[in-house]
Amino acid sequence: MVNTRQYQEEFEEKYLSPLASKSRNSVGRVVPEEECSLRTAFQRDRDRIIHCNAFRRLKHKTQVFISPEGDHYRTRLTHTLEVAQISRTVARALWLNEDLTEAIALGHDLGHTPFGHGGERTLDQLYPSGFRHNEQSLRVVDVLESSLGRTGLNLTWEVRDGIACHTGPKMPATLEGEIVRICDRIAYVNHDLEDAVRAGLIQPKDLPSNCNIPRGQRINAMVKDLVEYSYGKQRISMSPEVSQATASLRQFLFERVYLDAVAKVEERKVEGLLSQLYEYYVMNPETAKGHIDIEEDDPQLLAKDYIAGMTDRYALCEYQRLFLPGRWEGR
């Protein structure tokens, strides 16, 4: 019988960088499983993420602009795909494990709330121990995506570490995780900038002088610098010059887009909407429990998990169903 997994594992050993994470040497899964004859452990993780419900829901979750009218604004799904594409390019150029990098990138935002970071801030204020989307992403793959009698997706340790550490103070343990952590930022500063121009919040002439070039050229410059500066090293990083330019672009976005008064108008409504839903589910935990396939009795945890998994439009529908009067349709 053909065993392409063994062939691919041998390819990794022979051709990838000595610094790469090899699928054959994975720390493993919480629950040991028989190996697949066709796919490596990291390829299997990538496929499990793509086929899970939380991944499909990303297409109806806000990236920056809530329920935009235009068809070309990014959603959380298109952001995820752009992060995966940029991350794979970097991993391939550095002879690191492209499959591991892709799996981490595809799973990194699975725990994002509806309505983008406005939803995340609201849940962070409501839930007693706070809310961080990277921790929720890990909870999604470890607990909430249960099926076929399996608790969670039972991913490898390396993918779980990369998802949990793609943001926040703790650095990933693998170079592939470090790639996703930086490429996440490369992706969002560039596509959020493009969407902000499309929305009329800023003009290209407003950009910092060291970043005022076409988007494609800017991404290419960041990626090439990242590869050249990281080649053969035990850390993934940009040169100080490009890192500073990226940081100034990110700061510009915070000042002119993420915290802009015009863009924030709808976020105030989001806070009220999610707060009322949270209070309702805490008071009526059986409602949330019917939608989450886990044994859990903590009403605040159930409310947090249920709301975090919602898409924008599902949260709006739930609010309308629970708090707004419906039309009388007669007898």
Coordinates of C-alpha atoms in Angstrom, one line a residue:
M1 CA 0.0 0.0 0.0
V2 CA 1.3 3.5 -0.9
N3 CA 2.4 5.4 2.1
T4 CA 3.0 9.0 1.0
R5 CA 3.3 10.2 4.6
Q6 CA 6.5 8.3 5.1
Y7 CA 7.8 9.8 1.8
Q8 CA 6.9 13.3 2.9
E9 CA 8.5 12.8 6.3
E10 CA 11.7 11.7 4.6
F11 CA 11.6 14.7 2.3
E12 CA 11.3 17.0 5.4
E13 CA 14.3 15.3 7.0
K14 CA 16.4 15.5 3.8
Y15 CA 15.5 19.0 2.5
L16 CA 14.1 21.3 5.2
S17 CA 16.3 23.5 7.3
P18 CA 17.8 21.9 10.4
L19 CA 15.8 24.7 12.2
A20 CA 12.5 23.4 10.8
S21 CA 9.9 21.5 12.9
K22 CA 9.7 18.0 11.4
S23 CA 6.3 16.3 11.5
R24 CA 7.9 13.0 12.4
N25 CA 9.3 14.6 15.6
S26 CA 6.1 16.3 16.7
V27 CA 5.5 16.3 20.5
G28 CA 2.2 14.7 19.5
R29 CA -1.5 14.8 20.4
V30 CA -3.2 14.8 23.8
V31 CA -5.0 11.6 22.7
P32 CA -2.6 9.4 20.6
E33 CA -3.9 8.3 17.2
E34 CA -2.9 6.0 14.5
E35 CA -0.9 7.8 11.8
C36 CA -2.5 8.6 8.4
S37 CA -0.9 6.8 5.5
L38 CA -1.3 9.8 3.1
R39 CA -0.8 12.9 5.3
T40 CA 1.8 14.1 7.8
A41 CA 0.6 15.1 11.3
F42 CA 0.6 18.8 10.4
Q43 CA -1.2 18.3 7.1
R44 CA -3.9 16.4 9.0
D45 CA -4.2 19.3 11.5
R46 CA -4.6 21.7 8.6
D47 CA -7.4 19.6 7.1
R48 CA -9.3 19.3 10.4
I49 CA -9.2 23.1 10.9
I50 CA -10.6 23.7 7.3
H51 CA -13.4 21.2 7.8
C52 CA -14.6 22.5 11.2
N53 CA -17.7 24.7 11.8
A54 CA -15.7 27.5 13.4
F55 CA -13.6 28.0 10.3
R56 CA -16.7 28.3 8.0
R57 CA -18.2 30.9 10.4
L58 CA -15.2 33.2 9.9
K59 CA -16.8 34.3 6.6
H60 CA -19.5 36.2 8.4
K61 CA -17.4 37.7 11.1
T62 CA -16.1 41.3 11.0
Q63 CA -12.5 42.1 10.3
V64 CA -12.7 45.9 10.9
F65 CA -15.8 47.4 9.3
I66 CA -19.1 46.0 10.7
S67 CA -21.6 44.7 8.0
P68 CA -20.1 46.9 5.2
E69 CA -22.2 47.5 2.1
G70 CA -19.4 46.8 -0.4
D71 CA -18.5 43.3 -1.5
H72 CA -14.7 43.8 -1.4
Y73 CA -14.1 44.5 2.3
R74 CA -12.2 41.9 4.2
T75 CA -13.9 39.5 6.6
R76 CA -12.2 37.4 9.3
L77 CA -12.1 34.5 6.7
T78 CA -10.3 36.5 4.0
H79 CA -7.9 37.9 6.6
T80 CA -7.1 34.3 7.7
L81 CA -6.5 33.2 4.1
E82 CA -4.2 36.2 3.5
V83 CA -2.2 35.4 6.6
A84 CA -1.9 31.7 5.5
Q85 CA -0.7 32.8 2.0
I86 CA 1.9 35.2 3.3
S87 CA 3.1 32.7 6.0
R88 CA 3.5 29.9 3.5
T89 CA 5.6 32.1 1.2
V90 CA 7.9 32.9 4.1
A91 CA 8.1 29.4 5.4
R92 CA 8.9 28.0 1.9
A93 CA 11.7 30.6 1.4
L94 CA 13.3 29.8 4.7
W95 CA 13.0 26.0 4.2
L96 CA 10.8 25.7 7.3
N97 CA 7.7 23.5 7.6
E98 CA 5.1 25.0 5.3
D99 CA 2.4 22.6 6.4
L100 CA 2.8 23.5 10.1
T101 CA 2.8 27.2 9.2
E102 CA -0.4 26.9 7.2
A103 CA -2.2 24.9 9.9
I104 CA -1.3 27.6 12.6
A105 CA -2.4 30.4 10.3
L106 CA -5.7 28.8 9.4
G107 CA -6.5 28.3 13.0
H108 CA -5.2 31.4 14.6
D109 CA -8.5 33.4 14.6
L110 CA -11.0 30.6 15.2
G111 CA -11.9 32.1 18.6
H112 CA -12.6 35.6 17.3
T113 CA -15.9 37.1 18.4
P114 CA -18.6 38.6 16.2
F115 CA -18.1 42.3 15.4
G116 CA -14.3 42.2 15.4
H117 CA -12.3 43.7 18.2
G118 CA -15.3 45.6 19.5
G119 CA -16.9 42.3 20.3
E120 CA -13.7 41.1 21.9
R121 CA -13.5 44.1 24.2
T122 CA -17.1 43.7 25.2
L123 CA -16.7 40.0 26.2
D124 CA -13.4 40.9 27.9
Q125 CA -15.4 43.4 30.1
L126 CA -18.3 40.9 30.8
Y127 CA -16.5 37.6 31.4
P128 CA -15.0 37.5 35.0
S129 CA -11.6 36.3 34.0
G130 CA -11.5 38.4 30.8
F131 CA -11.5 37.4 27.1
R132 CA -8.6 37.1 24.6
H133 CA -9.3 35.7 21.2
N134 CA -6.1 33.7 21.0
E135 CA -7.0 31.8 24.2
Q136 CA -10.5 31.3 22.8
S137 CA -9.0 29.9 19.5
L138 CA -7.2 27.3 21.5
R139 CA -10.4 26.5 23.4
V140 CA -12.2 26.0 20.1
V141 CA -9.7 23.4 18.8
D142 CA -9.3 21.8 22.2
V143 CA -12.9 21.6 23.5
L144 CA -15.6 23.2 21.5
E145 CA -15.2 21.6 18.1
S146 CA -16.1 18.1 19.3
S147 CA -17.5 15.5 16.9
L148 CA -17.6 11.7 16.4
G149 CA -17.0 11.1 20.1
R150 CA -13.8 13.1 20.0
T151 CA -13.2 16.1 22.3
G152 CA -12.0 19.0 20.2
L153 CA -9.8 18.5 17.1
N154 CA -7.0 16.8 19.0
L155 CA -4.3 18.8 17.1
T156 CA -0.6 18.4 17.6
W157 CA 1.2 20.3 20.3
E158 CA 3.1 22.5 17.7
V159 CA -0.1 23.7 16.0
R160 CA -1.9 24.4 19.4
D161 CA 1.2 26.3 20.6
G162 CA 1.3 28.5 17.5
I163 CA -2.4 29.3 17.7
A164 CA -2.2 30.2 21.4
C165 CA 0.9 32.4 21.0
H166 CA 0.2 34.2 17.7
T167 CA -0.4 37.3 19.8
G168 CA 0.2 38.3 23.4
P169 CA 3.3 38.3 25.6
K170 CA 4.3 34.6 25.1
M171 CA 6.3 33.8 22.0
P172 CA 5.6 30.6 20.0
A173 CA 8.0 27.7 20.6
T174 CA 8.6 27.0 16.9
L175 CA 9.9 29.2 14.1
E176 CA 6.8 28.4 12.1
G177 CA 4.7 29.9 14.9
E178 CA 6.9 33.0 14.9
I179 CA 6.3 33.4 11.1
V180 CA 2.5 33.4 11.6
R181 CA 2.8 35.9 14.5
I182 CA 4.6 38.4 12.2
C183 CA 2.7 37.6 9.0
D184 CA -0.6 38.2 10.8
R185 CA 0.5 41.8 11.3
I186 CA 1.8 42.2 7.8
A187 CA -1.6 41.0 6.5
Y188 CA -3.8 43.2 8.6
V189 CA -1.9 46.5 8.4
N190 CA -2.0 46.2 4.6
H191 CA -5.5 45.0 4.0
D192 CA -7.0 47.2 6.8
L193 CA -5.3 50.2 5.2
E194 CA -6.8 49.3 1.8
D195 CA -10.3 48.9 3.3
A196 CA -10.0 52.2 5.2
V197 CA -9.2 54.0 1.9
R198 CA -12.1 52.2 0.3
A199 CA -14.3 53.4 3.2
G200 CA -13.2 57.0 2.7
L201 CA -11.7 57.2 6.2
I202 CA -8.2 58.1 4.9
Q203 CA -6.5 59.0 1.6
P204 CA -3.3 57.4 0.3
K205 CA -1.6 60.8 0.6
D206 CA -2.2 60.6 4.4
L207 CA 0.1 57.6 4.9
P208 CA 3.4 57.9 6.7
S209 CA 6.1 58.8 4.1
N210 CA 8.0 55.6 4.6
C211 CA 4.9 53.5 3.8
N212 CA 3.4 55.4 1.0
I213 CA 3.8 52.9 -1.8
P214 CA 1.3 50.6 -3.6
R215 CA 0.0 47.8 -1.4
G216 CA 1.5 44.9 -3.4
Q217 CA 4.9 46.6 -3.3
R218 CA 4.7 47.2 0.4
I219 CA 3.8 43.6 1.2
N220 CA 6.5 42.4 -1.1
A221 CA 9.1 44.6 0.6
M222 CA 8.0 43.4 4.1
V223 CA 8.1 39.8 3.1
K224 CA 11.5 40.0 1.4
D225 CA 13.0 41.8 4.3
L226 CA 11.6 39.2 6.7
V227 CA 13.1 36.4 4.8
E228 CA 16.5 38.0 4.2
Y229 CA 16.8 39.1 7.8
S230 CA 15.7 35.7 9.3
Y231 CA 17.5 33.3 6.9
G232 CA 19.5 30.8 8.9
K233 CA 18.7 32.4 12.3
Q234 CA 16.9 31.0 15.3
R235 CA 14.5 33.9 15.5
I236 CA 12.1 35.3 12.8
S237 CA 12.2 39.0 12.6
M238 CA 12.3 42.0 10.2
S239 CA 15.3 44.3 10.0
P240 CA 15.1 47.3 12.4
E241 CA 14.3 49.7 9.6
V242 CA 11.3 47.7 8.1
S243 CA 10.1 46.8 11.6
Q244 CA 10.0 50.5 12.5
A245 CA 8.1 51.3 9.3
T246 CA 5.6 48.5 10.0
A247 CA 5.1 49.8 13.5
S248 CA 4.5 53.3 12.3
L249 CA 1.9 52.1 9.9
R250 CA 0.2 50.1 12.6
Q251 CA 0.2 53.2 14.9
F252 CA -1.2 55.3 12.0
L253 CA -4.1 52.8 11.7
F254 CA -4.9 52.9 15.4
E255 CA -5.1 56.6 15.3
R256 CA -6.9 57.1 12.1
V257 CA -9.0 53.9 11.7
Y258 CA -9.3 51.5 14.7
L259 CA -10.0 54.3 17.2
D260 CA -11.6 56.8 14.8
A261 CA -14.8 58.3 16.1
V262 CA -16.7 57.7 12.8
A263 CA -15.7 54.1 12.6
K264 CA -16.5 53.5 16.2
V265 CA -20.2 54.6 16.1
E266 CA -21.5 51.1 15.3
E267 CA -19.2 49.6 18.0
R268 CA -21.1 51.3 20.7
K269 CA -24.2 49.5 19.5
V270 CA -22.3 46.2 19.5
E271 CA -21.4 46.7 23.2
G272 CA -25.1 47.1 24.1
L273 CA -26.2 44.2 21.9
L274 CA -23.6 41.7 23.2
S275 CA -24.1 42.8 26.8
Q276 CA -27.9 42.1 26.7
L277 CA -27.3 38.7 25.0
Y278 CA -24.7 37.8 27.6
E279 CA -27.0 38.7 30.5
Y280 CA -29.8 36.7 28.9
Y281 CA -27.8 33.6 28.4
V282 CA -26.4 33.8 32.0
M283 CA -29.9 33.9 33.3
N284 CA -31.1 31.2 30.9
P285 CA -28.0 28.9 30.5
E286 CA -30.1 26.0 29.0
T287 CA -30.5 28.2 25.9
A288 CA -26.7 28.4 25.3
K289 CA -26.2 24.8 26.4
G290 CA -28.4 23.6 23.7
H291 CA -26.0 25.0 21.1
I292 CA -22.7 23.8 22.6
D293 CA -21.9 20.1 22.7
I294 CA -19.9 20.0 25.9
E295 CA -20.7 19.0 29.5
E296 CA -20.5 22.4 31.3
D297 CA -22.7 24.0 33.9
D298 CA -21.0 27.4 34.5
P299 CA -23.6 29.8 33.0
Q300 CA -21.0 32.6 32.4
L301 CA -18.6 30.2 30.6
L302 CA -21.5 28.9 28.5
A303 CA -22.6 32.5 27.6
K304 CA -19.0 33.4 26.7
D305 CA -18.5 30.4 24.5
Y306 CA -21.8 30.7 22.8
I307 CA -21.5 34.4 22.0
A308 CA -17.8 34.1 20.9
G309 CA -18.8 31.5 18.4
M310 CA -21.5 33.6 16.8
T311 CA -21.3 35.3 13.4
D312 CA -22.3 39.0 13.1
R313 CA -25.6 38.2 11.5
Y314 CA -26.5 35.3 13.9
A315 CA -25.9 37.7 16.9
L316 CA -28.2 40.3 15.2
C317 CA -30.8 37.6 14.6
E318 CA -30.6 36.4 18.2
Y319 CA -31.0 39.9 19.5
Q320 CA -34.0 40.5 17.3
R321 CA -35.6 37.2 18.3
L322 CA -35.1 37.8 22.1
F323 CA -35.5 41.6 22.5
L324 CA -37.5 43.1 19.6
P325 CA -41.3 42.5 19.0
G326 CA -42.2 40.4 16.1
R327 CA -44.9 41.1 13.6
W328 CA -48.4 39.7 14.3
E329 CA -49.1 37.2 11.5
G330 CA -52.8 36.6 12.3
R331 CA -54.6 33.4 13.0

